[in-house]
Amino acid sequence: MSTDPALWQEWEGRIVPRGFSIGYIVLSYLVSYVGAWTTLELFNRRTSGKGMYNWYLLCGSSLSMGGISIWCMHYISNRAIVLGDAQFAIQIAYSPTYTALSFFVPVTVLLVAFIVVGSDDRVSIVRVTVGGTLAGLAICGMHYLGQAGISNYTCVFHVGNVVGSVVIAVVASIVALSVFFVLRAAWTNSWWKRAVCAVILAGAVFGMHWTASIGTNYRLKQGVRSPSNSISRDLIVIVVIVLSITACFILFVFAVLARRRRSRSADRAQHVVLASAIFDVHGRLLVTPEGYLPNQKVTTSHIEWSLDDTFAVSHPVFQWIFRTTRNWSSIHSLLPGMRNHLYNASTQRASRASLKAEVNLGSGDGESPDDYSIILRELFCIAAADLAEQLNEPLENVGILFDQVLGTGQTKTSSKSKVLGSSRGGFNDLESDGMAIPTLGRGQLLFLVRRANRREAERFAASGYRFAEVQNVAHIITRNMQINCNDLQGRLTSMHEYSSDTNVLKPGVHLACFAIRASVRGGFDVLTRKDARNQLPTMQLPIDNLDNWQISYLAQLDGSSVTACLKFLKERLASPESTKKEQSFATQLYDALVGLDEEMGDTFADAVLIGSPISAPCYGPGGDNAKPAQATLITFRTIVPIQFRAQGLKFGFTPLSFFRTQQCVYKNSPDHARFARAIHKEFGPLVNKKKLSSRDDDENLESAGSTGKFSRRLKRNVRGPLDAPMKGEGVPKAHSKTLSSLTFWNRKESSGVARGASPTKIALDSSSEIRLVETQTFGGIMVSQEVSVDVRDFEAYSQQRAGGLDDESSKTGVNGIQMGTTGEAMREVDDAETYVDRLLAICIATRR
């Protein structure tokens, strides 16, 4: 600093005239704006008051606002003040102590202010007001503390300007934070809206400073000349530039990351993707701070080996995946082997075809349908494991598969294609009840759904996720993930209800309707409840079970229509010969019939009664965690025309094969153990193989084909129910050759006494498959048969069954019915007969 004695003596003790530099004034606002915008961008990514992730963002927000938007703006604005005739000797100089203190004071106060404001989606007027007031006071405090740090001048303030500056700072801060948090809570705070909020927040700093500066005069101090420890104004400008560039770099990084996320989301919209839909106790959905669902890519695309090989709920791979998500523990130990198998497969494929070392199912080159099925299922398991790692959750807690597949990927549609699409609308509706059939080349989105308790929700929030109201983020998810769904909010609400996993019959007696129709793509569809697609339309009777006399009572109505049953019950109610208990039962049955008829309408009118009650799984007497019990179904059956569509909002058609699969996944089902054994039987030998050469791999696959064909797990049954029947007696013969399979599980030894050993006790809880697999010694060989039965011969078989076929033959026949798309991926499971099989057998045997 210059020490011109004459100039100093001229102005010593006097107020020095001042002027302003327009360039620095504009620059001061830009610096404040950059700091305020960076603050809001950082704060927008906060998800909780806990977790190191959120504390880093909180500290960053405080530093950006206090250090850049306020502190840097203050000193750049003071740089715009020109004293005297711009002689360097009498310009403002600063004390290092006060300058450093003025930096940390607003940062600290703003840290407290942002803690008070909070980070949840519920806007609190009190919190925002207190936080905005503290932010305004931080602005004022820093300004006057910085002014006190001027070492060569005494500041003379005008009271009106001081009061006005405080009011501007506090009011503008409250307004800026209120607008920001209201938009944030509604998930409508896009980047440009945050930029507008930053304009208001920067205006609070800028307005406060210049309101105070206009009312401030500078009196040159007496006896204080050129303090040796004063900070140069140029040095402060350099510091400001560095901090401002840092803020700009942060904004640039945010913009690049946002663009990458949008690009990745658009790219994944063309692929098969697995997403997580986690709901908290309030029904809010877990999303990233940008509104995305956590997701992982499964594969580039699904290869459709035939025109009817659409990847939907009727596909055998989907059904295998569906069951796997209820048996995560059964694949946990196989994951490392699956990763190695995929790596080896990609390496061998690259060496054979000189392709990049990536397992890409999009082209299908060099893959057979059977190899493709195995790899696709492995890729799903790996994607699920990666998704669990992304969520920092164990695989067992990642969720269960939602029973719908959503199409993704936007395509430009011309007016001509729209007309063609509308003209084919009847065909789409016929196959999917109004849901669009996935288009070739589009992406597909699978959902794993679950509910998180309060502690889990807090942990997710602490790790960087937010829980948002479904209606606030549905449009963001639809746009970013390019989901082809007109009502994603309704689907997400359905997922929330589905995540409870409580759609099981209650104990007691139920009146049910089993209505099936032939499917355009083969097999059958069954009418189910839309709110519980694993349940038939039912109406519960107020009784716990059926006595023998009630079963005999129902046998009189076997084959009677709904109208005939109602007429019969009316006559019995009016008959004086009916006993009191008969009249009570008739009243209960009559009321249930009327109630179900009113709900179903014309669908129920042509149904006829099955005289024998059917047992179906239900909740046990101990509640949700008890062993399953058996409910009793009084069932009406009907086969509706292929063009029939369910009316109303309560019922819809579901592929019969998938409906049957759903009957095997209820909690504590004994089928979980069977499925776990089937998984280890199929994938155990495969994933434990060492890396083989291409020739050795081909030889091993060929050898495996002669003893079971481990890779042949998805061979489709393409014969339809209308094909010409084959010759045969008793149980219908398979239309494909019988395969002998290498099996590592001896069912006879496990269910009875094996070579003098005591039988293994099988628990029915959800972890039974782990003990079943771990307690077996793999190494024994048993030859079993895989039989595929054509439905065209089932009518004759059903008649023979009604005449008294033994149980073993009947089970073999029922398991072979083609209820939709079938394949070895599901036939290998060897499930027990379900009530769906029995109902279908009766429908086919009695059709006219």
Coordinates of C-alpha atoms in Angstrom, one line a residue, residues 270-482:
Q270 CA -34.4 -50.2 -24.8
H271 CA -33.2 -53.1 -22.7
V272 CA -34.5 -55.6 -20.2
V273 CA -34.1 -53.8 -16.8
L274 CA -34.8 -54.8 -13.2
A275 CA -36.0 -52.0 -11.0
S276 CA -36.6 -51.8 -7.2
A277 CA -39.9 -50.4 -5.9
I278 CA -39.6 -50.1 -2.1
F279 CA -42.4 -48.5 -0.1
D280 CA -42.2 -47.1 3.5
V281 CA -44.9 -47.4 6.1
H282 CA -46.7 -44.4 4.7
G283 CA -46.8 -45.8 1.2
R284 CA -44.2 -43.5 -0.2
L285 CA -41.8 -44.8 -2.9
L286 CA -38.0 -44.9 -2.6
V287 CA -36.3 -43.0 -5.4
T288 CA -33.0 -41.3 -6.0
P289 CA -32.7 -37.5 -5.4
E290 CA -33.4 -37.1 -9.1
G291 CA -36.6 -39.1 -9.0
Y292 CA -35.2 -42.3 -10.6
L293 CA -36.0 -45.9 -9.4
P294 CA -32.9 -47.9 -8.4
N295 CA -32.3 -50.3 -11.3
Q296 CA -29.9 -52.6 -13.0
K297 CA -29.7 -53.8 -16.6
V298 CA -30.4 -57.5 -17.0
T299 CA -29.6 -57.8 -20.7
T300 CA -29.7 -55.9 -23.9
S301 CA -32.9 -57.5 -25.2
H302 CA -34.9 -60.6 -25.0
I303 CA -34.7 -62.8 -28.1
E304 CA -38.0 -64.1 -29.3
W305 CA -37.3 -67.4 -30.9
S306 CA -40.8 -67.6 -32.3
L307 CA -43.8 -65.3 -32.8
D308 CA -45.5 -66.4 -29.6
D309 CA -42.3 -66.3 -27.5
T310 CA -43.1 -62.9 -25.9
F311 CA -41.5 -62.3 -22.6
A312 CA -44.5 -61.9 -20.3
V313 CA -46.0 -63.6 -17.3
S314 CA -46.8 -66.7 -19.3
H315 CA -43.1 -67.2 -20.3
P316 CA -41.4 -70.1 -18.4
V317 CA -38.4 -67.9 -17.7
F318 CA -40.5 -65.2 -16.1
Q319 CA -42.2 -67.9 -14.0
W320 CA -38.9 -69.3 -12.9
I321 CA -37.7 -65.8 -12.0
F322 CA -41.0 -65.2 -10.2
R323 CA -40.4 -68.2 -8.0
T324 CA -36.7 -67.4 -7.5
T325 CA -37.6 -64.1 -5.9
R326 CA -39.5 -66.0 -3.3
N327 CA -36.5 -68.3 -2.7
W328 CA -33.5 -65.9 -2.8
S329 CA -31.7 -68.1 -0.3
S330 CA -31.7 -71.0 -2.7
I331 CA -29.5 -69.1 -5.2
H332 CA -27.3 -67.2 -2.9
S333 CA -24.5 -69.8 -2.8
L334 CA -24.7 -70.2 -6.6
L335 CA -24.0 -66.5 -7.5
P336 CA -20.2 -66.7 -7.6
G337 CA -20.5 -69.7 -9.9
M338 CA -23.0 -67.9 -12.1
R339 CA -20.7 -65.0 -12.5
N340 CA -17.8 -67.3 -13.4
H341 CA -20.0 -69.2 -15.8
L342 CA -21.1 -65.9 -17.6
Y343 CA -17.5 -64.8 -17.7
N344 CA -16.3 -68.1 -19.2
A345 CA -19.2 -68.1 -21.7
S346 CA -18.4 -64.6 -22.8
T347 CA -14.7 -65.5 -23.2
Q348 CA -15.4 -68.6 -25.1
R349 CA -17.9 -66.9 -27.3
A350 CA -15.4 -64.1 -28.0
S351 CA -12.7 -66.6 -28.9
R352 CA -15.0 -68.4 -31.3
A353 CA -16.7 -65.5 -33.0
S354 CA -14.1 -62.7 -32.4
L355 CA -16.7 -60.6 -30.6
K356 CA -16.3 -58.3 -27.6
A357 CA -16.1 -60.1 -24.3
E358 CA -19.7 -59.4 -23.1
V359 CA -22.6 -61.7 -22.7
N360 CA -25.1 -59.9 -25.0
L361 CA -28.3 -61.6 -25.5
G362 CA -29.5 -59.1 -28.0
S363 CA -28.2 -60.8 -31.1
G364 CA -28.5 -64.4 -30.3
D365 CA -25.5 -65.4 -32.4
G366 CA -24.1 -68.7 -31.3
E367 CA -26.8 -69.2 -28.7
S368 CA -29.4 -72.0 -28.7
P369 CA -32.7 -71.3 -27.0
D370 CA -31.7 -73.7 -24.2
D371 CA -28.3 -72.0 -23.6
Y372 CA -30.1 -68.7 -23.9
S373 CA -32.6 -69.6 -21.2
I374 CA -29.8 -70.6 -18.7
I375 CA -27.8 -67.4 -19.4
L376 CA -30.9 -65.2 -19.2
R377 CA -31.8 -66.6 -15.8
E378 CA -28.2 -66.2 -14.6
L379 CA -28.2 -62.6 -15.8
F380 CA -31.3 -61.9 -13.8
C381 CA -29.8 -63.4 -10.6
I382 CA -26.7 -61.3 -11.1
A383 CA -28.7 -58.2 -11.8
A384 CA -30.7 -58.8 -8.6
A385 CA -27.5 -59.2 -6.6
D386 CA -26.1 -56.0 -8.1
L387 CA -29.3 -54.2 -7.2
A388 CA -29.1 -55.5 -3.7
E389 CA -25.5 -54.2 -3.5
Q390 CA -26.6 -50.8 -4.9
L391 CA -29.2 -50.6 -2.1
N392 CA -26.7 -51.9 0.5
E393 CA -29.1 -54.7 1.3
P394 CA -28.8 -58.5 1.6
L395 CA -30.2 -60.3 -1.4
E396 CA -32.9 -61.9 0.7
N397 CA -34.3 -58.4 1.3
V398 CA -34.3 -57.0 -2.2
G399 CA -38.0 -57.9 -2.8
I400 CA -40.3 -60.1 -4.7
L401 CA -41.1 -59.9 -8.4
F402 CA -44.2 -58.0 -9.4
D403 CA -46.6 -60.0 -11.5
Q404 CA -46.6 -57.6 -14.5
V405 CA -44.0 -56.6 -17.1
L406 CA -44.0 -53.0 -18.4
G407 CA -42.8 -52.0 -21.8
T408 CA -40.3 -49.2 -22.1
G409 CA -38.8 -47.2 -24.9
Q410 CA -40.4 -44.5 -27.0
T411 CA -40.9 -44.9 -30.7
K412 CA -42.1 -42.3 -33.1
T413 CA -45.6 -43.3 -34.3
S414 CA -46.9 -41.9 -37.6
S415 CA -50.6 -41.2 -38.1
K416 CA -50.8 -44.2 -40.4
S417 CA -49.4 -46.5 -37.7
K418 CA -51.9 -45.0 -35.3
V419 CA -54.7 -45.9 -37.6
L420 CA -53.4 -49.4 -38.0
G421 CA -52.9 -49.7 -34.3
S422 CA -56.5 -48.7 -33.6
S423 CA -57.8 -51.1 -36.3
R424 CA -56.0 -53.9 -34.5
G425 CA -57.1 -52.8 -31.1
G426 CA -59.5 -55.7 -30.8
F427 CA -56.6 -58.2 -31.3
N428 CA -54.6 -56.5 -28.6
D429 CA -57.5 -56.5 -26.2
L430 CA -58.3 -60.1 -27.0
E431 CA -54.8 -61.2 -25.9
S432 CA -54.1 -58.8 -23.0
D433 CA -57.3 -57.3 -21.8
G434 CA -56.4 -53.8 -22.9
M435 CA -52.7 -54.0 -21.9
A436 CA -50.3 -53.4 -24.8
I437 CA -48.3 -56.4 -26.0
P438 CA -44.6 -55.8 -25.9
T439 CA -43.3 -54.7 -29.3
L440 CA -40.3 -56.4 -30.8
G441 CA -37.2 -54.4 -30.1
R442 CA -38.6 -52.4 -27.2
G443 CA -37.3 -52.6 -23.7
Q444 CA -39.0 -54.3 -20.8
L445 CA -39.1 -53.4 -17.1
L446 CA -39.4 -55.8 -14.2
F447 CA -40.0 -54.7 -10.7
L448 CA -38.9 -56.1 -7.4
V449 CA -41.3 -54.8 -4.7
R450 CA -41.1 -54.8 -0.9
R451 CA -42.0 -52.7 2.1
A452 CA -39.5 -51.1 4.4
N453 CA -40.1 -50.6 8.1
R454 CA -39.2 -47.3 9.8
R455 CA -35.7 -48.3 10.7
E456 CA -35.0 -49.5 7.2
A457 CA -36.5 -46.3 5.7
E458 CA -34.2 -44.2 7.9
R459 CA -31.2 -46.2 6.7
F460 CA -32.2 -45.7 3.1
A461 CA -32.6 -42.0 3.6
A462 CA -29.2 -41.8 5.3
S463 CA -27.5 -43.5 2.4
G464 CA -28.8 -41.0 -0.2
Y465 CA -32.4 -42.1 -1.2
R466 CA -35.7 -40.3 -0.8
F467 CA -39.2 -41.5 -0.1
A468 CA -41.7 -39.6 -2.2
E469 CA -45.5 -39.7 -2.7
V470 CA -46.3 -41.8 -5.7
Q471 CA -48.3 -39.1 -7.4
N472 CA -45.4 -36.7 -7.2
V473 CA -42.8 -38.9 -8.9
A474 CA -44.9 -41.1 -11.3
H475 CA -44.6 -38.6 -14.1
I476 CA -40.8 -38.3 -13.5
I477 CA -40.3 -42.0 -13.6
T478 CA -42.5 -42.4 -16.7
R479 CA -40.6 -39.7 -18.6
N480 CA -37.0 -40.7 -17.5
M481 CA -37.5 -44.4 -17.9
Q482 CA -39.7 -44.0 -21.0

